[in-house]
PDB file of C-alpha atoms in Angstrom:
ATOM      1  CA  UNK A 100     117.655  69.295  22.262  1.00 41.00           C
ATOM      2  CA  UNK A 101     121.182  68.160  21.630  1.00 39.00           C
ATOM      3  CA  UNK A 102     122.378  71.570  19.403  1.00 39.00           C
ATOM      4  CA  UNK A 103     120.818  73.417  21.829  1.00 39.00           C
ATOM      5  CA  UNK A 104     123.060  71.861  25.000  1.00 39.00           C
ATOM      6  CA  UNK A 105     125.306  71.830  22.590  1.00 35.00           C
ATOM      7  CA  UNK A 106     125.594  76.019  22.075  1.00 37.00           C
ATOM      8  CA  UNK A 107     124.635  76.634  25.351  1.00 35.00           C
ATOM      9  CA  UNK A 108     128.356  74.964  26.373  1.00 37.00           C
ATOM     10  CA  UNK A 109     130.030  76.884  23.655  1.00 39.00           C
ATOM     11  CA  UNK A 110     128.579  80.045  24.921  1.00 36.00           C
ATOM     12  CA  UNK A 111     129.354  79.206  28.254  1.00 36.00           C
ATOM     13  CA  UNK A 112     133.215  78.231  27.110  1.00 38.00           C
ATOM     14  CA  UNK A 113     133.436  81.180  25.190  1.00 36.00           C
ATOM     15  CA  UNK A 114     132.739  83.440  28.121  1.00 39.00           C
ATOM     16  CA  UNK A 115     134.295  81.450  30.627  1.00 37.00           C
ATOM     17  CA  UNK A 116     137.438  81.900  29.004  1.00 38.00           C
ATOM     18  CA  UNK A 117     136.802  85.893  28.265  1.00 36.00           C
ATOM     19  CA  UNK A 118     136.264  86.227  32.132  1.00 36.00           C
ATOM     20  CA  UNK A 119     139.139  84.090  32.830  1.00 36.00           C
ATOM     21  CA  UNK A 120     141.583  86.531  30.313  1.00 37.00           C
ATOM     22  CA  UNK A 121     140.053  89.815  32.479  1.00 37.00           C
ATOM     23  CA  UNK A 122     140.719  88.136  35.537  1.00 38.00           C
ATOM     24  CA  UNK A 123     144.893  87.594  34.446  1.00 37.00           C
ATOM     25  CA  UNK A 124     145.005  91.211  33.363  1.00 36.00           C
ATOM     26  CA  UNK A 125     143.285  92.287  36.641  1.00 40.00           C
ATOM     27  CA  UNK A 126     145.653  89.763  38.433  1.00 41.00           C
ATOM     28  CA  UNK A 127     148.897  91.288  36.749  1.00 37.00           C
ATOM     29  CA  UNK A 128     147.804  94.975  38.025  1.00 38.00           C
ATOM     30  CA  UNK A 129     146.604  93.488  41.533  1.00 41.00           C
ATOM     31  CA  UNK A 130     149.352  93.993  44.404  1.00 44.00           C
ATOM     32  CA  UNK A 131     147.657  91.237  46.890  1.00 46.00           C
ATOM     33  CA  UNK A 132     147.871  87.704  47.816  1.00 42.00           C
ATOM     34  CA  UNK A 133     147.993  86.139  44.132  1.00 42.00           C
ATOM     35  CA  UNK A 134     150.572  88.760  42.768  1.00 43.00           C
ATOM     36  CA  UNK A 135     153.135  86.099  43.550  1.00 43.00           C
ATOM     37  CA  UNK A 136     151.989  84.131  40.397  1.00 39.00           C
ATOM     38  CA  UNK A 137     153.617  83.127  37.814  1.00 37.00           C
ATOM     39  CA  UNK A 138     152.693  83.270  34.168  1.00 37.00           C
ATOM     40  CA  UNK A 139     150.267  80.583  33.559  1.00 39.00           C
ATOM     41  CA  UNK A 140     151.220  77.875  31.558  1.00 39.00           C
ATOM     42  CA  UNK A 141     149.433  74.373  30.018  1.00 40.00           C
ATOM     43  CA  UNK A 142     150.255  72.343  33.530  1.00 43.00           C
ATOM     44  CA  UNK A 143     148.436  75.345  35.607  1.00 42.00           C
ATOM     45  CA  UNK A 144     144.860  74.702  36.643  1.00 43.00           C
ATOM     46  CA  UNK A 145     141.777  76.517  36.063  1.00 50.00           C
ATOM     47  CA  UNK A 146     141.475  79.919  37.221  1.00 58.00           C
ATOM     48  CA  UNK A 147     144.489  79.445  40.476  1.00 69.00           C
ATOM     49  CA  UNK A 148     147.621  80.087  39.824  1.00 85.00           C
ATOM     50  CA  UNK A 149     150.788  78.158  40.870  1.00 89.00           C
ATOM     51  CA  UNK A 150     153.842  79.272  42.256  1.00 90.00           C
ATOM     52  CA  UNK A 151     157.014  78.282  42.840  1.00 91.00           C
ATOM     53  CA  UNK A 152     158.665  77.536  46.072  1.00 92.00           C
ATOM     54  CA  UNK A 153     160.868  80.801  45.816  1.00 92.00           C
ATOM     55  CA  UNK A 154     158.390  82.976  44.759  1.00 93.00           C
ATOM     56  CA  UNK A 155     156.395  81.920  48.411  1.00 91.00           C
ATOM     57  CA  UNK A 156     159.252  82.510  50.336  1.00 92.00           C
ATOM     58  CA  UNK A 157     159.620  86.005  48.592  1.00 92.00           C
ATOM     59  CA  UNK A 158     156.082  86.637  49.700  1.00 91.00           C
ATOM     60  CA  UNK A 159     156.589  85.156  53.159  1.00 93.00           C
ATOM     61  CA  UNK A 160     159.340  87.933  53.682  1.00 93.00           C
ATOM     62  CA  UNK A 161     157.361  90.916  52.498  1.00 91.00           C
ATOM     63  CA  UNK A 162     157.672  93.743  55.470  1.00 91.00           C
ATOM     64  CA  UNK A 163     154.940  96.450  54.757  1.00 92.00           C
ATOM     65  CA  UNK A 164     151.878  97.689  56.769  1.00 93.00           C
ATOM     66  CA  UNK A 165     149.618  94.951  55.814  1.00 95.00           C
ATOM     67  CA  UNK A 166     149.011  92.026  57.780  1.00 97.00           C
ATOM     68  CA  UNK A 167     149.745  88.661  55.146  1.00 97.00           C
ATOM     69  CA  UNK A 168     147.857  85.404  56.492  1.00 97.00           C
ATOM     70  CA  UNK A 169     149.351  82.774  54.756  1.00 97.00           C
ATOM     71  CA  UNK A 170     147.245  79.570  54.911  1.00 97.00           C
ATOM     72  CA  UNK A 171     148.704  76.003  53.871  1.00 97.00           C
ATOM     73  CA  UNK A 172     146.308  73.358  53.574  1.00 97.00           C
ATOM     74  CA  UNK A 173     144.932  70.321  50.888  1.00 96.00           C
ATOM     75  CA  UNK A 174     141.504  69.565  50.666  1.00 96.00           C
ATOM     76  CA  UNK A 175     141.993  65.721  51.723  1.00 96.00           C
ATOM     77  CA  UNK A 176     142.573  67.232  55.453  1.00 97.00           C
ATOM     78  CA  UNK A 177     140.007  67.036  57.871  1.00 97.00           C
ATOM     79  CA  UNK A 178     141.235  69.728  60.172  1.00 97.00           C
ATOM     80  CA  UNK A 179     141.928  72.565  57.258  1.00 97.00           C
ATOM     81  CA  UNK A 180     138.622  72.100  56.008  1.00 97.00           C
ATOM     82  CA  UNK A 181     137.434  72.773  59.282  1.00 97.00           C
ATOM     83  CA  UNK A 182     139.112  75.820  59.908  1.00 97.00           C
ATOM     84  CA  UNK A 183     138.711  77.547  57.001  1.00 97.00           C
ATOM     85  CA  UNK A 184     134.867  79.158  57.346  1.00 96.00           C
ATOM     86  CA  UNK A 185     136.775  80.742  60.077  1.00 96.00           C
ATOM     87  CA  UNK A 186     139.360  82.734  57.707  1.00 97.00           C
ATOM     88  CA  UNK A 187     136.500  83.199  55.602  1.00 96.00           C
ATOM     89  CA  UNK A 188     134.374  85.417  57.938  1.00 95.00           C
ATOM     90  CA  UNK A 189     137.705  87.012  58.512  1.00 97.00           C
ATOM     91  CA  UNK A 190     138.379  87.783  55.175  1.00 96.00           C
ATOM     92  CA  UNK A 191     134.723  89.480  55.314  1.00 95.00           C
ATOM     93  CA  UNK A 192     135.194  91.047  58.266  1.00 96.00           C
ATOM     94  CA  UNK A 193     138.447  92.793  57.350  1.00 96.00           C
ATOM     95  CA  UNK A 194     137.392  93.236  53.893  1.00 94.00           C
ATOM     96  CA  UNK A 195     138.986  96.708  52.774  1.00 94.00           C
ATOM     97  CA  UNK A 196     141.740  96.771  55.739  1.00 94.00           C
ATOM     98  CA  UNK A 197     145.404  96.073  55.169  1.00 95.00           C
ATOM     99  CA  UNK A 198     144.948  92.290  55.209  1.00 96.00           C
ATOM    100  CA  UNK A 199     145.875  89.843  52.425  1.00 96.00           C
ATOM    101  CA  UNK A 200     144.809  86.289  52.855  1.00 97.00           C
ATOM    102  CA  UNK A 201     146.166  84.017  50.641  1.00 96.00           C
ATOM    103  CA  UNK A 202     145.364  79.738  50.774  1.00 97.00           C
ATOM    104  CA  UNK A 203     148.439  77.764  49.868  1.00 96.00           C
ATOM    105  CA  UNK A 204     147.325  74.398  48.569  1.00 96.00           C
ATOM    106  CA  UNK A 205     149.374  71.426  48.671  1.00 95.00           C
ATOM    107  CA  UNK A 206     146.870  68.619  46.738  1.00 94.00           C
ATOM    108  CA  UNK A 207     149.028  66.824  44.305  1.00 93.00           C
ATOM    109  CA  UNK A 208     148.768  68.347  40.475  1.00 92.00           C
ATOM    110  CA  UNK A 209     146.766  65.673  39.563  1.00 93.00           C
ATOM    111  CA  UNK A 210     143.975  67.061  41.934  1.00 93.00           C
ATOM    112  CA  UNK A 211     144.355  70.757  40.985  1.00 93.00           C
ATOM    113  CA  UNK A 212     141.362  70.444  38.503  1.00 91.00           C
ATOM    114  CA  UNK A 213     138.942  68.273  40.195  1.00 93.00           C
ATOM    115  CA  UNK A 214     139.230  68.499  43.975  1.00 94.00           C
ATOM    116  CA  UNK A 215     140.885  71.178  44.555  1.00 94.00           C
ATOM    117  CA  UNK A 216     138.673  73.347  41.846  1.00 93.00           C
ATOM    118  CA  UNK A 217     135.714  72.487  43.275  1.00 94.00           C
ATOM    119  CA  UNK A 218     136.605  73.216  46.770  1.00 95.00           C
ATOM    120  CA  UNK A 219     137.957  76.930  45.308  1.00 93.00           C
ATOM    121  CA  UNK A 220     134.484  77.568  43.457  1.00 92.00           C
ATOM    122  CA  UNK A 221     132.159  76.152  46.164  1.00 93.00           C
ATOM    123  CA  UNK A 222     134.197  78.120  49.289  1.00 93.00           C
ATOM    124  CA  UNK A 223     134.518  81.332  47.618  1.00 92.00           C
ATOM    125  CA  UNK A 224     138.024  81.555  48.165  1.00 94.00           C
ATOM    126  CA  UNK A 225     138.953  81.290  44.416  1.00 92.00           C
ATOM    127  CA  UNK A 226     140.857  84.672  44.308  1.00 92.00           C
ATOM    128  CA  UNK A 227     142.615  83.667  47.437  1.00 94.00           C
ATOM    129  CA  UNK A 228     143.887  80.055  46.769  1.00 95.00           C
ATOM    130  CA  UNK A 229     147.776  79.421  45.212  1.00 94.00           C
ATOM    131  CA  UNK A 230     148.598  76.349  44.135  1.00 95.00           C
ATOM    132  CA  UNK A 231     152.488  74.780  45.152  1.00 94.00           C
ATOM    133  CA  UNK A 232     153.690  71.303  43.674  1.00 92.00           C
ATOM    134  CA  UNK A 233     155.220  70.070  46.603  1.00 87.00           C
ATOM    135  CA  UNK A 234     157.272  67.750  44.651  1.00 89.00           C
ATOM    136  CA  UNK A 235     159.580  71.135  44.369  1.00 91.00           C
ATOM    137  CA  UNK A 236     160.313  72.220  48.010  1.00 90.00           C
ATOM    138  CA  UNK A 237     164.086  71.375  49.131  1.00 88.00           C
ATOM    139  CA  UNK A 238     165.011  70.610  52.261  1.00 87.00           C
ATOM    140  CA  UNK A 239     166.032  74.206  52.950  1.00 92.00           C
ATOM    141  CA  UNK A 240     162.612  75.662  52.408  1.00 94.00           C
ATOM    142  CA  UNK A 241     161.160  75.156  55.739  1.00 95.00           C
ATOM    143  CA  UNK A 242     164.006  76.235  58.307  1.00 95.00           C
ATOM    144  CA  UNK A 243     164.974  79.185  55.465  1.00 94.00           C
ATOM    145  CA  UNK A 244     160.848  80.745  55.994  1.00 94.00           C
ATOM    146  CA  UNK A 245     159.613  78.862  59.326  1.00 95.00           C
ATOM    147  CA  UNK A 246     160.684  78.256  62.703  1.00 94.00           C
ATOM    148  CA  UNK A 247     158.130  75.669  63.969  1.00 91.00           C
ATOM    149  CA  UNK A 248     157.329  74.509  60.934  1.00 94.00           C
ATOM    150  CA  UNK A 249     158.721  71.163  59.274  1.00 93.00           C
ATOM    151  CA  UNK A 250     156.336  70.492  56.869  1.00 91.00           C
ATOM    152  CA  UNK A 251     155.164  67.093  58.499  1.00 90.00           C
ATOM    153  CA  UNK A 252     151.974  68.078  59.240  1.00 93.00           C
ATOM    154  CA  UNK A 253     149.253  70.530  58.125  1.00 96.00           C
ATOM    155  CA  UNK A 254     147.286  72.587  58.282  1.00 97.00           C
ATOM    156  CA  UNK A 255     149.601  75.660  59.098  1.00 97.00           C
ATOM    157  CA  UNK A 256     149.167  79.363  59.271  1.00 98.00           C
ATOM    158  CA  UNK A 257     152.388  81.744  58.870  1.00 97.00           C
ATOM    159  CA  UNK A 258     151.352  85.725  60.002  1.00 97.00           C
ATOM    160  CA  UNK A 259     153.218  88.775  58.970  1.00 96.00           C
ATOM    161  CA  UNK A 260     153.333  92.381  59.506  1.00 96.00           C
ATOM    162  CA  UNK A 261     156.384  94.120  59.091  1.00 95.00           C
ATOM    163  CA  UNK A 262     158.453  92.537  61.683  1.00 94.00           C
ATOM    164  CA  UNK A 263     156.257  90.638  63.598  1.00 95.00           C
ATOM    165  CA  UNK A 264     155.120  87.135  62.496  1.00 95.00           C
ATOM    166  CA  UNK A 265     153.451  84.331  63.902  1.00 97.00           C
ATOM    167  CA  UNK A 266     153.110  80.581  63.384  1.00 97.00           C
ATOM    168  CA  UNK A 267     150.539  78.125  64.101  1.00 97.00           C
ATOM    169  CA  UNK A 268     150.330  74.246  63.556  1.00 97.00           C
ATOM    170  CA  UNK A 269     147.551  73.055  64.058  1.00 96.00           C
ATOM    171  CA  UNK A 270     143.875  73.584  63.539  1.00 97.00           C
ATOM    172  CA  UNK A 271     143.155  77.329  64.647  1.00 96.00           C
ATOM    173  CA  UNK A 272     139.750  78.232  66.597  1.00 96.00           C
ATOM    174  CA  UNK A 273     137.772  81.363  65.403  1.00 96.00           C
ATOM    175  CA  UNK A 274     138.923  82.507  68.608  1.00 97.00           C
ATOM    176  CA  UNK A 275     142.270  81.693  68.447  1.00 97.00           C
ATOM    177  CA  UNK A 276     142.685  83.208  64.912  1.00 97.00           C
ATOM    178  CA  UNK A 277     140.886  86.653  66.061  1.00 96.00           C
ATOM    179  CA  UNK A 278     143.261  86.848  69.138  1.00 97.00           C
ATOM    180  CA  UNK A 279     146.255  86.189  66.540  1.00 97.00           C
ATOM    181  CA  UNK A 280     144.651  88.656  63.983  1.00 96.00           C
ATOM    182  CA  UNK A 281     144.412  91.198  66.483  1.00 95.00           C
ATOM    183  CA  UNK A 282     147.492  91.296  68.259  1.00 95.00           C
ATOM    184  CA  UNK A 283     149.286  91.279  64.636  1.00 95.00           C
ATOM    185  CA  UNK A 284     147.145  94.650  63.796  1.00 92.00           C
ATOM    186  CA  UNK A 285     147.976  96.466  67.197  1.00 86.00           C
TER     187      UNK A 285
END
């Protein structure tokens, strides 16, 4: 009983870590939310990747055609676990549209492979969720991307298309989060 356990976790490792190799190469080509990566490294956690403070604020910028929801939220907060079945229907909803929704989460490292993984694999949102250490944010990084935004509180949802952006502090209603979605894609 114990060799077979035993090769059924090798087999599993072995293709767990084949699927996880495809899904960097895919990554690398991909142009949406998680192409602000960096190359992972040991300290990077399971299949997320994590980014640095600049490379966000790069991303906040961008100024195309497609609509960027930017999500920041831990899984210790009440109110961004809340919210977030409502960003997933939207992700289904707009799936194949010029949207890119992309989950910032601010868990300390040490949670990046236990609470934080098993949020990412039991939500769905694995492909969508970016990891920041926010031990590395400056004092300049919230008045140099946000204008209501301190970083006091959480959770908080940054909007851009093109020129037009919108922030929101706060836990965000399905309603309130169409209405925002909506007048962004006008």
């Amino acid at each position: 009983m114990k060799k077979i356990i035993l090769s059924l976790l090798i087999l599993f490792s072995l293709s767990s870590c084949k699927k996880e190799e495809q899904k960097t190469i895919d990554d690398k080509n991909s142009s949406d939310s998680t192409s602000i990566a960096t190359p992972e490294s040991e300290n990077t956690a399971y299949i997320s990747k994590e980014v640095t403070p600049d490379k966000i604020g790069n991303y906040l910028a961008k100024k195309n055609d497609t609509l960027y929801v930017t999500n920041f939220f831990a899984t210790w907060c009440g109110p961004c676990m809340k919210e977030i079945p409502h960003f997933k229907n939207k992700i289904e909803e707009l799936k194949g549209k010029p949207v890119k929704f992309t989950f910032v989460n601010l868990d300390q490292k040490s949670e990046w492979n236990g609470a934080v993984k098993k949020f990412a694999q039991e939500s769905g949102l694995v492909d969508h969720i970016i990891l920041l250490d926010a031990q590395k944010l400056d004092k300049n990084f919230f008045p140099k991307n946000f204008q209501k935004w301190d970083g006091g509180s959480i959770p908080f949802t940054y909007m851009r298309k093109g020129d037009k952006t919108d922030e929101y502090l706060g836990m965000m209603t399905e309603d309130v989060l169409n209405s925002k979605i909506q007048d962004l894609l006008k």
